[in-house]
Amino acid sequence: MDRPSAVERSLRKAAPHEIFDVIRSLIERRHHARSVELLMADYAMTRLQPIGVLPHTLPPLSVHDSAPGRAFGAQKPHCVYDASTSTVTAHLPVSVRGDRLGVLSVKVEGGEDGLAADAVEQLQECADALAHEVVVAERDTDLFLQARRAERLTLAAEMQWQLLPGRSCARPEYSLGAQLEPAYAIFGDSFDWSASADDLYMTVSNGMGEGIEAALLTSLMVNALRNARRAGLNLSDQAYLADQAIYGQHQGSRYLSTLLLRFHLPTGDVEIIDAGSPRIWRMRNGAVEAVELEAQLPLGMFQDTAYIPQHFKVEPGDRLLFVSDGVYDALSPGGEKYSLRALAASITSTRLLPASQVPRAILQELLGYRGPGPAVDDSLVVCLDWHGGSDSGGETAE
């Protein structure tokens, strides 16, 4: 068994708020770096912001048109030569299991030829080690979470962001990406996922209400579903337990429209419950179509509701898009719903992007379609690319 590297050992010994200081000192010593900077992606996934004590004094950088943003988007190291200072800056993605956290930027002396491949590899190993420690450290320090904020979150948004599993993840069988808008003042839409050796569980929910009430309702649902899932219950019983938890608290006056899914990773078989749900769109072989399901009652609407799963199959190369009503029902200035034509066009136009970048791109197109003015509802997009398990293949069975 490989022993942890010296970098990993140093990070593990450090206090949570000091892990960046430790990696910076180590890189400066080993690579004679002139500067080392950690930039974190904000909640809207549009800015990269340096860590530090609030308020932020250094300007953020754009994810879309900056050198660090290029490394963040491509998820590959990007080196930039500066002739005026005879330095090379290596921008290195800071990511863990497909979840994109930010960028580590390291400036060293160098020429036009850039850095040697082994030096870039060593720096990327430092960025990878740092990513794992940031995820762990966030349990015990606010330093990295504060760097993700371009503005103050509402209390409801704070509650809901803490419920989310991440904004992207990847395994050999699939890649996932998700985004909520408006990022700093959301109204209750939510998503969740969890994977085991053989199964991926997902939920996608349309929120109800506004502010704290919406956040509390969503929190109740998410934790009820997690409680049932972690007890080993099947999908129908998970839905039933969450339904009863919400009904017991609100007696049918508040409820949640939710999709519950279980992907069998070796085969691509999908079990799904449509509890008054968000919509699913599928891209297969370049064609975009809505996945039609038999809608059942939202969670918490009535007592003792029985939920019956449906089944279909994903094939290697399939892309599934899950969208909330804030996307589907958004209106153009002329009054046309986004769902009629624009959504299918947006799915097609983003077909070459990786799953982690698709939600942000679709929501950006939605903003242009909807026009100026504040959003009246959450907009949630989740993208799943199915790469295929060991036994995947065959015809769709709906």
Tab-separated table of C-alpha atoms in Angstrom:
chain	number	residue	atom	x	y	z
A	1	MET	CA	0.000	0.000	0.000
A	2	ASP	CA	1.344	3.439	-0.963
A	3	ARG	CA	2.113	5.688	1.988
A	4	PRO	CA	0.730	9.244	2.042
A	5	SER	CA	3.065	11.742	0.420
A	6	ALA	CA	4.916	14.381	2.421
A	7	VAL	CA	2.448	16.960	1.103
A	8	GLU	CA	-0.540	14.972	2.351
A	9	ARG	CA	1.064	14.373	5.724
A	10	SER	CA	1.802	18.080	6.145
A	11	LEU	CA	-1.754	19.047	5.273
A	12	ARG	CA	-3.255	16.488	7.637
A	13	LYS	CA	-1.215	17.849	10.545
A	14	ALA	CA	-2.293	21.445	9.884
A	15	ALA	CA	-5.197	23.207	11.575
A	16	PRO	CA	-8.179	23.524	9.178
A	17	HIS	CA	-7.754	27.273	8.665
A	18	GLU	CA	-4.018	26.871	8.026
A	19	ILE	CA	-3.974	24.247	5.268
A	20	PHE	CA	-3.512	26.808	2.497
A	21	ASP	CA	-0.677	28.483	4.397
A	22	VAL	CA	0.987	25.077	4.714
A	23	ILE	CA	0.690	24.220	1.016
A	24	ARG	CA	1.855	27.705	0.046
A	25	SER	CA	4.978	27.445	2.216
A	26	LEU	CA	5.722	23.980	0.882
A	27	ILE	CA	5.403	25.083	-2.770
A	28	GLU	CA	7.472	28.228	-2.187
A	29	ARG	CA	10.224	26.110	-0.642
A	30	ARG	CA	10.236	23.262	-3.153
A	31	HIS	CA	9.594	25.194	-6.358
A	32	HIS	CA	11.017	28.610	-5.403
A	33	ALA	CA	7.617	30.120	-6.183
A	34	ARG	CA	7.275	33.882	-6.144
A	35	SER	CA	3.603	33.677	-5.239
A	36	VAL	CA	0.935	31.054	-4.556
A	37	GLU	CA	-2.773	31.902	-4.586
A	38	LEU	CA	-5.940	29.864	-4.021
A	39	LEU	CA	-9.068	31.027	-5.843
A	40	MET	CA	-12.453	29.545	-4.927
A	41	ALA	CA	-15.443	29.365	-7.287
A	42	ASP	CA	-18.423	31.367	-6.033
A	43	TYR	CA	-21.933	29.957	-5.631
A	44	ALA	CA	-23.041	31.245	-9.027
A	45	MET	CA	-20.006	29.600	-10.694
A	46	THR	CA	-19.126	32.850	-12.471
A	47	ARG	CA	-16.237	34.168	-10.346
A	48	LEU	CA	-13.004	32.949	-8.817
A	49	GLN	CA	-12.236	34.668	-5.523
A	50	PRO	CA	-9.093	34.579	-3.364
A	51	ILE	CA	-9.405	33.234	0.140
A	52	GLY	CA	-8.899	35.684	2.975
A	53	VAL	CA	-10.573	37.527	5.807
A	54	LEU	CA	-13.852	39.301	4.986
A	55	PRO	CA	-14.461	41.733	3.442
A	56	HIS	CA	-12.606	40.659	0.294
A	57	THR	CA	-10.111	43.306	-0.791
A	58	LEU	CA	-8.771	41.683	-3.958
A	59	PRO	CA	-10.964	41.734	-7.073
A	60	PRO	CA	-12.492	38.442	-8.260
A	61	LEU	CA	-11.618	36.935	-11.643
A	62	SER	CA	-14.110	35.776	-14.246
A	63	VAL	CA	-14.566	32.061	-14.790
A	64	HIS	CA	-15.183	32.776	-18.467
A	65	ASP	CA	-12.377	35.081	-19.610
A	66	SER	CA	-9.373	34.728	-17.330
A	67	ALA	CA	-6.349	32.433	-17.285
A	68	PRO	CA	-7.409	30.749	-14.005
A	69	GLY	CA	-10.912	30.414	-15.457
A	70	ARG	CA	-9.496	28.509	-18.409
A	71	ALA	CA	-7.930	25.957	-16.076
A	72	PHE	CA	-11.162	25.790	-14.076
A	73	GLY	CA	-13.326	25.199	-17.144
A	74	ALA	CA	-11.070	22.692	-18.898
A	75	GLN	CA	-10.053	21.011	-15.624
A	76	LYS	CA	-6.477	20.911	-16.893
A	77	PRO	CA	-3.361	22.876	-15.908
A	78	HIS	CA	-2.889	26.089	-17.885
A	79	CYS	CA	0.501	27.870	-17.902
A	80	VAL	CA	0.998	31.537	-18.833
A	81	TYR	CA	4.383	33.144	-19.586
A	82	ASP	CA	5.003	36.773	-18.610
A	83	ALA	CA	7.949	38.211	-20.552
A	84	SER	CA	8.050	41.400	-18.470
A	85	THR	CA	8.936	39.476	-15.308
A	86	SER	CA	10.404	36.304	-16.859
A	87	THR	CA	7.906	34.203	-14.932
A	88	VAL	CA	5.458	31.432	-15.657
A	89	THR	CA	2.178	31.130	-13.757
A	90	ALA	CA	0.693	27.657	-13.558
A	91	HIS	CA	-3.065	27.627	-12.967
A	92	LEU	CA	-4.131	24.229	-11.580
A	93	PRO	CA	-7.696	22.978	-11.039
A	94	VAL	CA	-8.581	22.247	-7.424
A	95	SER	CA	-11.189	19.492	-7.672
A	96	VAL	CA	-12.169	16.326	-5.860
A	97	ARG	CA	-14.124	13.461	-7.439
A	98	GLY	CA	-15.377	15.747	-10.178
A	99	ASP	CA	-16.512	18.545	-7.840
A	100	ARG	CA	-14.833	21.740	-9.038
A	101	LEU	CA	-13.785	23.880	-6.063
A	102	GLY	CA	-11.382	26.417	-7.511
A	103	VAL	CA	-7.889	27.034	-8.899
A	104	LEU	CA	-4.396	27.056	-7.386
A	105	SER	CA	-2.155	29.625	-9.138
A	106	VAL	CA	1.629	29.301	-8.739
A	107	LYS	CA	4.103	31.863	-10.175
A	108	VAL	CA	7.701	30.718	-10.696
A	109	GLU	CA	10.708	31.871	-12.685
A	110	GLY	CA	10.687	30.493	-16.211
A	111	GLY	CA	11.017	31.083	-19.907
A	112	GLU	CA	8.758	30.920	-22.949
A	113	ASP	CA	8.983	27.144	-22.955
A	114	GLY	CA	6.984	27.123	-19.719
A	115	LEU	CA	7.382	24.595	-16.937
A	116	ALA	CA	8.707	21.087	-17.296
A	117	ALA	CA	6.024	18.420	-17.409
A	118	ASP	CA	7.189	16.837	-14.160
A	119	ALA	CA	7.027	20.210	-12.383
A	120	VAL	CA	3.447	20.752	-13.556
A	121	GLU	CA	2.593	17.221	-12.452
A	122	GLN	CA	4.029	17.832	-8.992
A	123	LEU	CA	2.096	21.097	-8.643
A	124	GLN	CA	-1.103	19.381	-9.760
A	125	GLU	CA	-0.549	16.730	-7.104
A	126	CYS	CA	-0.362	19.553	-4.561
A	127	ALA	CA	-3.631	21.000	-5.893
A	128	ASP	CA	-5.302	17.584	-5.693
A	129	ALA	CA	-4.136	17.051	-2.110
A	130	LEU	CA	-5.336	20.533	-1.180
A	131	ALA	CA	-8.781	19.847	-2.699
A	132	HIS	CA	-9.334	16.824	-0.472
A	133	GLU	CA	-8.261	18.740	2.616
A	134	VAL	CA	-10.480	21.739	1.792
A	135	VAL	CA	-13.547	19.470	1.736
A	136	VAL	CA	-12.616	18.056	5.142
A	137	ALA	CA	-11.625	21.441	6.566
A	138	GLU	CA	-14.992	23.016	5.693
A	139	ARG	CA	-16.491	21.078	8.606
A	140	ASP	CA	-14.361	23.076	11.027
A	141	THR	CA	-13.666	26.480	9.447
A	142	ASP	CA	-15.629	29.051	7.428
A	143	LEU	CA	-12.544	30.335	5.614
A	144	PHE	CA	-13.159	28.508	2.336
A	145	LEU	CA	-16.937	28.885	2.367
A	146	GLN	CA	-16.569	32.642	2.820
A	147	ALA	CA	-14.365	32.810	-0.258
A	148	ARG	CA	-17.196	31.350	-2.341
A	149	ARG	CA	-19.470	34.334	-1.689
A	150	ALA	CA	-19.577	37.208	-4.125
A	151	GLU	CA	-22.315	38.724	-1.979
A	152	ARG	CA	-24.163	37.888	1.211
A	153	LEU	CA	-26.532	34.908	1.106
A	154	THR	CA	-30.040	35.197	2.464
A	155	LEU	CA	-30.621	32.984	5.486
A	156	ALA	CA	-32.861	30.710	3.383
A	157	ALA	CA	-30.125	30.326	0.770
A	158	GLU	CA	-27.591	29.575	3.519
A	159	MET	CA	-29.814	26.780	4.807
A	160	GLN	CA	-30.338	25.255	1.394
A	161	TRP	CA	-26.736	25.397	0.179
A	162	GLN	CA	-25.765	23.446	3.299
A	163	LEU	CA	-28.143	20.676	2.209
A	164	LEU	CA	-26.573	20.152	-1.202
A	165	PRO	CA	-24.089	17.327	-1.827
A	166	GLY	CA	-21.909	19.434	-4.156
A	167	ARG	CA	-22.271	20.945	-7.600
A	168	SER	CA	-20.695	18.168	-9.641
A	169	CYS	CA	-19.277	14.687	-9.275
A	170	ALA	CA	-17.951	11.969	-11.547
A	171	ARG	CA	-17.412	8.222	-11.639
A	172	PRO	CA	-16.557	5.899	-14.523
A	173	GLU	CA	-20.281	5.206	-15.042
A	174	TYR	CA	-21.565	8.794	-15.003
A	175	SER	CA	-20.841	12.506	-14.652
A	176	LEU	CA	-23.144	14.921	-12.810
A	177	GLY	CA	-23.465	18.690	-12.683
A	178	ALA	CA	-26.075	20.927	-11.025
A	179	GLN	CA	-26.741	24.612	-10.450
A	180	LEU	CA	-29.315	26.738	-8.618
A	181	GLU	CA	-30.257	30.309	-9.512
A	182	PRO	CA	-30.554	32.903	-8.154
A	183	ALA	CA	-27.626	31.568	-6.161
A	184	TYR	CA	-27.772	34.053	-3.292
A	185	ALA	CA	-31.545	34.164	-2.657
A	186	ILE	CA	-33.194	30.857	-3.544
A	187	PHE	CA	-36.760	29.746	-2.886
A	188	GLY	CA	-36.696	26.027	-2.127
A	189	ASP	CA	-35.606	24.063	-5.218
A	190	SER	CA	-33.102	21.374	-4.321
A	191	PHE	CA	-31.197	18.304	-5.483
A	192	ASP	CA	-29.404	15.462	-3.764
A	193	TRP	CA	-27.387	12.429	-4.778
A	194	SER	CA	-25.583	9.515	-3.198
A	195	ALA	CA	-23.816	6.527	-4.741
A	196	SER	CA	-22.834	3.063	-3.567
A	197	ALA	CA	-20.956	0.328	-5.423
A	198	ASP	CA	-24.028	-0.578	-7.492
A	199	ASP	CA	-26.529	2.287	-7.229
A	200	LEU	CA	-26.815	6.028	-7.708
A	201	TYR	CA	-29.744	7.668	-5.905
A	202	MET	CA	-30.901	11.113	-7.014
A	203	THR	CA	-33.684	13.496	-6.027
A	204	VAL	CA	-34.660	16.735	-7.762
A	205	SER	CA	-37.312	18.948	-6.164
A	206	ASN	CA	-39.392	22.021	-6.940
A	207	GLY	CA	-39.648	24.207	-3.858
A	208	MET	CA	-42.876	25.633	-2.441
A	209	GLY	CA	-43.182	29.057	-0.856
A	210	GLU	CA	-40.448	31.584	-0.124
A	211	GLY	CA	-37.750	32.355	2.386
A	212	ILE	CA	-37.322	30.474	5.644
A	213	GLU	CA	-40.581	28.527	5.264
A	214	ALA	CA	-39.454	27.160	1.896
A	215	ALA	CA	-36.008	26.285	3.260
A	216	LEU	CA	-37.471	24.479	6.286
A	217	LEU	CA	-39.843	22.488	4.082
A	218	THR	CA	-37.019	21.453	1.765
A	219	SER	CA	-34.801	20.561	4.717
A	220	LEU	CA	-37.510	18.314	6.139
A	221	MET	CA	-37.904	16.501	2.823
A	222	VAL	CA	-34.187	16.066	2.132
A	223	ASN	CA	-33.453	14.730	5.599
A	224	ALA	CA	-36.483	12.417	5.561
A	225	LEU	CA	-35.333	10.935	2.244
A	226	ARG	CA	-31.757	10.579	3.485
A	227	ASN	CA	-32.973	8.915	6.676
A	228	ALA	CA	-34.990	6.380	4.679
A	229	ARG	CA	-32.215	5.784	2.144
A	230	ARG	CA	-29.604	5.252	4.846
A	231	ALA	CA	-31.926	2.761	6.544
A	232	GLY	CA	-31.773	0.668	3.362
A	233	LEU	CA	-35.408	1.227	2.329
A	234	ASN	CA	-36.440	0.849	-1.300
A	235	LEU	CA	-37.465	3.816	-3.442
A	236	SER	CA	-41.206	3.449	-2.792
A	237	ASP	CA	-40.676	3.366	0.972
A	238	GLN	CA	-38.319	6.338	0.793
A	239	ALA	CA	-41.054	8.345	-0.923
A	240	TYR	CA	-43.667	7.118	1.572
A	241	LEU	CA	-41.572	8.054	4.613
A	242	ALA	CA	-40.845	11.549	3.263
A	243	ASP	CA	-44.489	11.991	2.297
A	244	GLN	CA	-45.620	11.125	5.812
A	245	ALA	CA	-42.987	13.326	7.444
A	246	ILE	CA	-44.153	16.359	5.443
A	247	TYR	CA	-47.851	15.568	5.873
A	248	GLY	CA	-47.401	15.002	9.604
A	249	GLN	CA	-45.839	18.447	9.940
A	250	HIS	CA	-48.109	20.428	7.594
A	251	GLN	CA	-51.325	18.344	7.225
A	252	GLY	CA	-51.372	18.831	3.449
A	253	SER	CA	-51.087	22.625	3.484
A	254	ARG	CA	-47.518	22.405	2.159
A	255	TYR	CA	-45.995	19.799	-0.124
A	256	LEU	CA	-43.116	19.254	-2.521
A	257	SER	CA	-42.949	18.115	-6.139
A	258	THR	CA	-40.059	15.679	-6.349
A	259	LEU	CA	-38.370	13.196	-8.662
A	260	LEU	CA	-36.785	10.178	-6.983
A	261	LEU	CA	-34.432	7.999	-9.032
A	262	ARG	CA	-32.246	4.949	-8.561
A	263	PHE	CA	-29.727	4.121	-11.288
A	264	HIS	CA	-28.385	0.568	-11.264
A	265	LEU	CA	-24.786	1.301	-12.231
A	266	PRO	CA	-23.787	-2.059	-13.780
A	267	THR	CA	-26.783	-2.173	-16.170
A	268	GLY	CA	-28.184	1.337	-16.628
A	269	ASP	CA	-31.628	0.268	-15.390
A	270	VAL	CA	-33.452	3.220	-13.815
A	271	GLU	CA	-36.224	3.094	-11.212
A	272	ILE	CA	-38.090	6.389	-10.904
A	273	ILE	CA	-40.983	7.906	-8.957
A	274	ASP	CA	-42.544	11.075	-10.360
A	275	ALA	CA	-44.137	12.750	-7.347
A	276	GLY	CA	-45.528	15.809	-9.131
A	277	SER	CA	-42.055	16.372	-10.376
A	278	PRO	CA	-39.628	18.561	-12.215
A	279	ARG	CA	-39.263	17.593	-15.887
A	280	ILE	CA	-36.743	15.263	-17.540
A	281	TRP	CA	-35.301	15.747	-21.014
A	282	ARG	CA	-33.063	13.236	-22.759
A	283	MET	CA	-30.518	13.703	-25.507
A	284	ARG	CA	-29.751	10.490	-27.348
A	285	ASN	CA	-27.826	10.324	-30.612
A	286	GLY	CA	-28.258	14.070	-31.037
A	287	ALA	CA	-32.064	14.026	-30.668
A	288	VAL	CA	-33.727	15.848	-27.754
A	289	GLU	CA	-36.991	14.569	-26.310
A	290	ALA	CA	-39.004	14.882	-23.124
A	291	VAL	CA	-39.169	11.741	-20.971
A	292	GLU	CA	-42.865	11.229	-20.305
A	293	LEU	CA	-43.761	9.780	-16.899
A	294	GLU	CA	-46.937	8.995	-14.996
A	295	ALA	CA	-47.239	11.808	-12.483
A	296	GLN	CA	-48.160	10.868	-8.915
A	297	LEU	CA	-49.069	13.070	-5.957
A	298	PRO	CA	-46.458	15.479	-4.550
A	299	LEU	CA	-44.827	14.513	-1.265
A	300	GLY	CA	-46.930	15.615	1.716
A	301	MET	CA	-50.170	16.430	-0.097
A	302	PHE	CA	-52.249	13.576	1.381
A	303	GLN	CA	-51.859	11.001	4.123
A	304	ASP	CA	-50.797	7.404	3.344
A	305	THR	CA	-50.044	7.968	-0.339
A	306	ALA	CA	-48.639	4.861	-2.034
A	307	TYR	CA	-45.937	5.501	-4.649
A	308	ILE	CA	-45.328	3.110	-7.543
A	309	PRO	CA	-41.991	3.205	-9.402
A	310	GLN	CA	-41.675	3.249	-13.166
A	311	HIS	CA	-38.686	1.956	-15.094
A	312	PHE	CA	-36.570	2.898	-18.068
A	313	LYS	CA	-32.995	2.337	-19.217
A	314	VAL	CA	-30.140	4.671	-20.008
A	315	GLU	CA	-27.654	3.860	-22.741
A	316	PRO	CA	-24.001	4.867	-23.016
A	317	GLY	CA	-23.851	8.376	-24.454
A	318	ASP	CA	-27.247	9.434	-23.054
A	319	ARG	CA	-27.577	12.846	-21.445
A	320	LEU	CA	-30.436	13.490	-19.012
A	321	LEU	CA	-31.475	17.025	-18.046
A	322	PHE	CA	-33.653	17.663	-14.988
A	323	VAL	CA	-35.231	21.117	-14.840
A	324	SER	CA	-37.477	22.815	-12.296
A	325	ASP	CA	-40.535	24.936	-13.061
A	326	GLY	CA	-38.423	28.080	-12.826
A	327	VAL	CA	-36.730	26.940	-16.041
A	328	TYR	CA	-39.589	25.135	-17.726
A	329	ASP	CA	-42.221	27.839	-17.178
A	330	ALA	CA	-40.000	30.924	-17.589
A	331	LEU	CA	-41.538	33.423	-20.021
A	332	SER	CA	-39.905	35.521	-22.708
A	333	PRO	CA	-40.808	39.235	-22.883
A	334	GLY	CA	-43.320	38.151	-25.530
A	335	GLY	CA	-44.963	35.634	-23.177
A	336	GLU	CA	-43.645	32.391	-24.727
A	337	LYS	CA	-42.644	29.614	-22.337
A	338	TYR	CA	-39.001	28.588	-22.375
A	339	SER	CA	-40.113	24.957	-22.549
A	340	LEU	CA	-41.774	25.260	-25.957
A	341	ARG	CA	-38.689	25.561	-28.163
A	342	ALA	CA	-35.878	27.369	-26.396
A	343	LEU	CA	-35.068	24.642	-23.863
A	344	ALA	CA	-34.553	21.972	-26.533
A	345	ALA	CA	-32.378	24.421	-28.482
A	346	SER	CA	-30.347	25.172	-25.352
A	347	ILE	CA	-29.819	21.473	-24.646
A	348	THR	CA	-28.606	21.008	-28.215
A	349	SER	CA	-26.293	24.033	-28.121
A	350	THR	CA	-24.560	22.762	-24.953
A	351	ARG	CA	-24.136	19.184	-26.181
A	352	LEU	CA	-20.328	19.431	-26.404
A	353	LEU	CA	-19.863	20.741	-22.870
A	354	PRO	CA	-19.110	18.355	-19.986
A	355	ALA	CA	-21.958	17.709	-17.574
A	356	SER	CA	-20.395	19.928	-14.897
A	357	GLN	CA	-20.632	22.999	-17.175
A	358	VAL	CA	-24.036	22.389	-18.765
A	359	PRO	CA	-26.321	23.709	-15.954
A	360	ARG	CA	-24.488	27.036	-15.744
A	361	ALA	CA	-24.579	27.425	-19.544
A	362	ILE	CA	-28.313	26.653	-19.785
A	363	LEU	CA	-29.144	29.051	-16.962
A	364	GLN	CA	-27.106	31.755	-18.681
A	365	GLU	CA	-29.114	31.214	-21.883
A	366	LEU	CA	-32.320	31.297	-19.815
A	367	LEU	CA	-31.316	34.683	-18.417
A	368	GLY	CA	-30.924	36.033	-21.932
A	369	TYR	CA	-34.281	34.544	-22.951
A	370	ARG	CA	-36.163	35.879	-19.934
A	371	GLY	CA	-34.741	39.371	-20.187
A	372	PRO	CA	-33.833	41.824	-17.412
A	373	GLY	CA	-35.548	41.911	-14.056
A	374	PRO	CA	-35.499	39.727	-10.959
A	375	ALA	CA	-36.461	36.058	-11.173
A	376	VAL	CA	-39.850	35.164	-9.702
A	377	ASP	CA	-38.889	31.551	-8.984
A	378	ASP	CA	-35.872	29.304	-8.514
A	379	SER	CA	-34.240	27.894	-11.618
A	380	LEU	CA	-32.624	24.487	-11.134
A	381	VAL	CA	-30.807	22.402	-13.755
A	382	VAL	CA	-29.191	19.011	-13.144
A	383	CYS	CA	-27.287	17.264	-15.939
A	384	LEU	CA	-26.336	13.585	-15.927
A	385	ASP	CA	-24.118	12.037	-18.610
A	386	TRP	CA	-24.307	8.260	-18.652
A	387	HIS	CA	-21.024	6.658	-19.734
A	388	GLY	CA	-22.182	3.098	-19.111
A	389	GLY	CA	-21.630	0.334	-16.612
A	390	SER	CA	-20.100	-3.071	-17.249
A	391	ASP	CA	-23.428	-4.511	-18.443
A	392	SER	CA	-25.034	-1.386	-19.985
A	393	GLY	CA	-26.739	-1.540	-23.332
A	394	GLY	CA	-29.953	-2.668	-24.907
A	395	GLU	CA	-33.258	-1.054	-25.759
A	396	THR	CA	-35.106	1.495	-23.687
A	397	ALA	CA	-37.979	-0.055	-21.748
A	398	GLU	CA	-40.501	2.477	-20.542
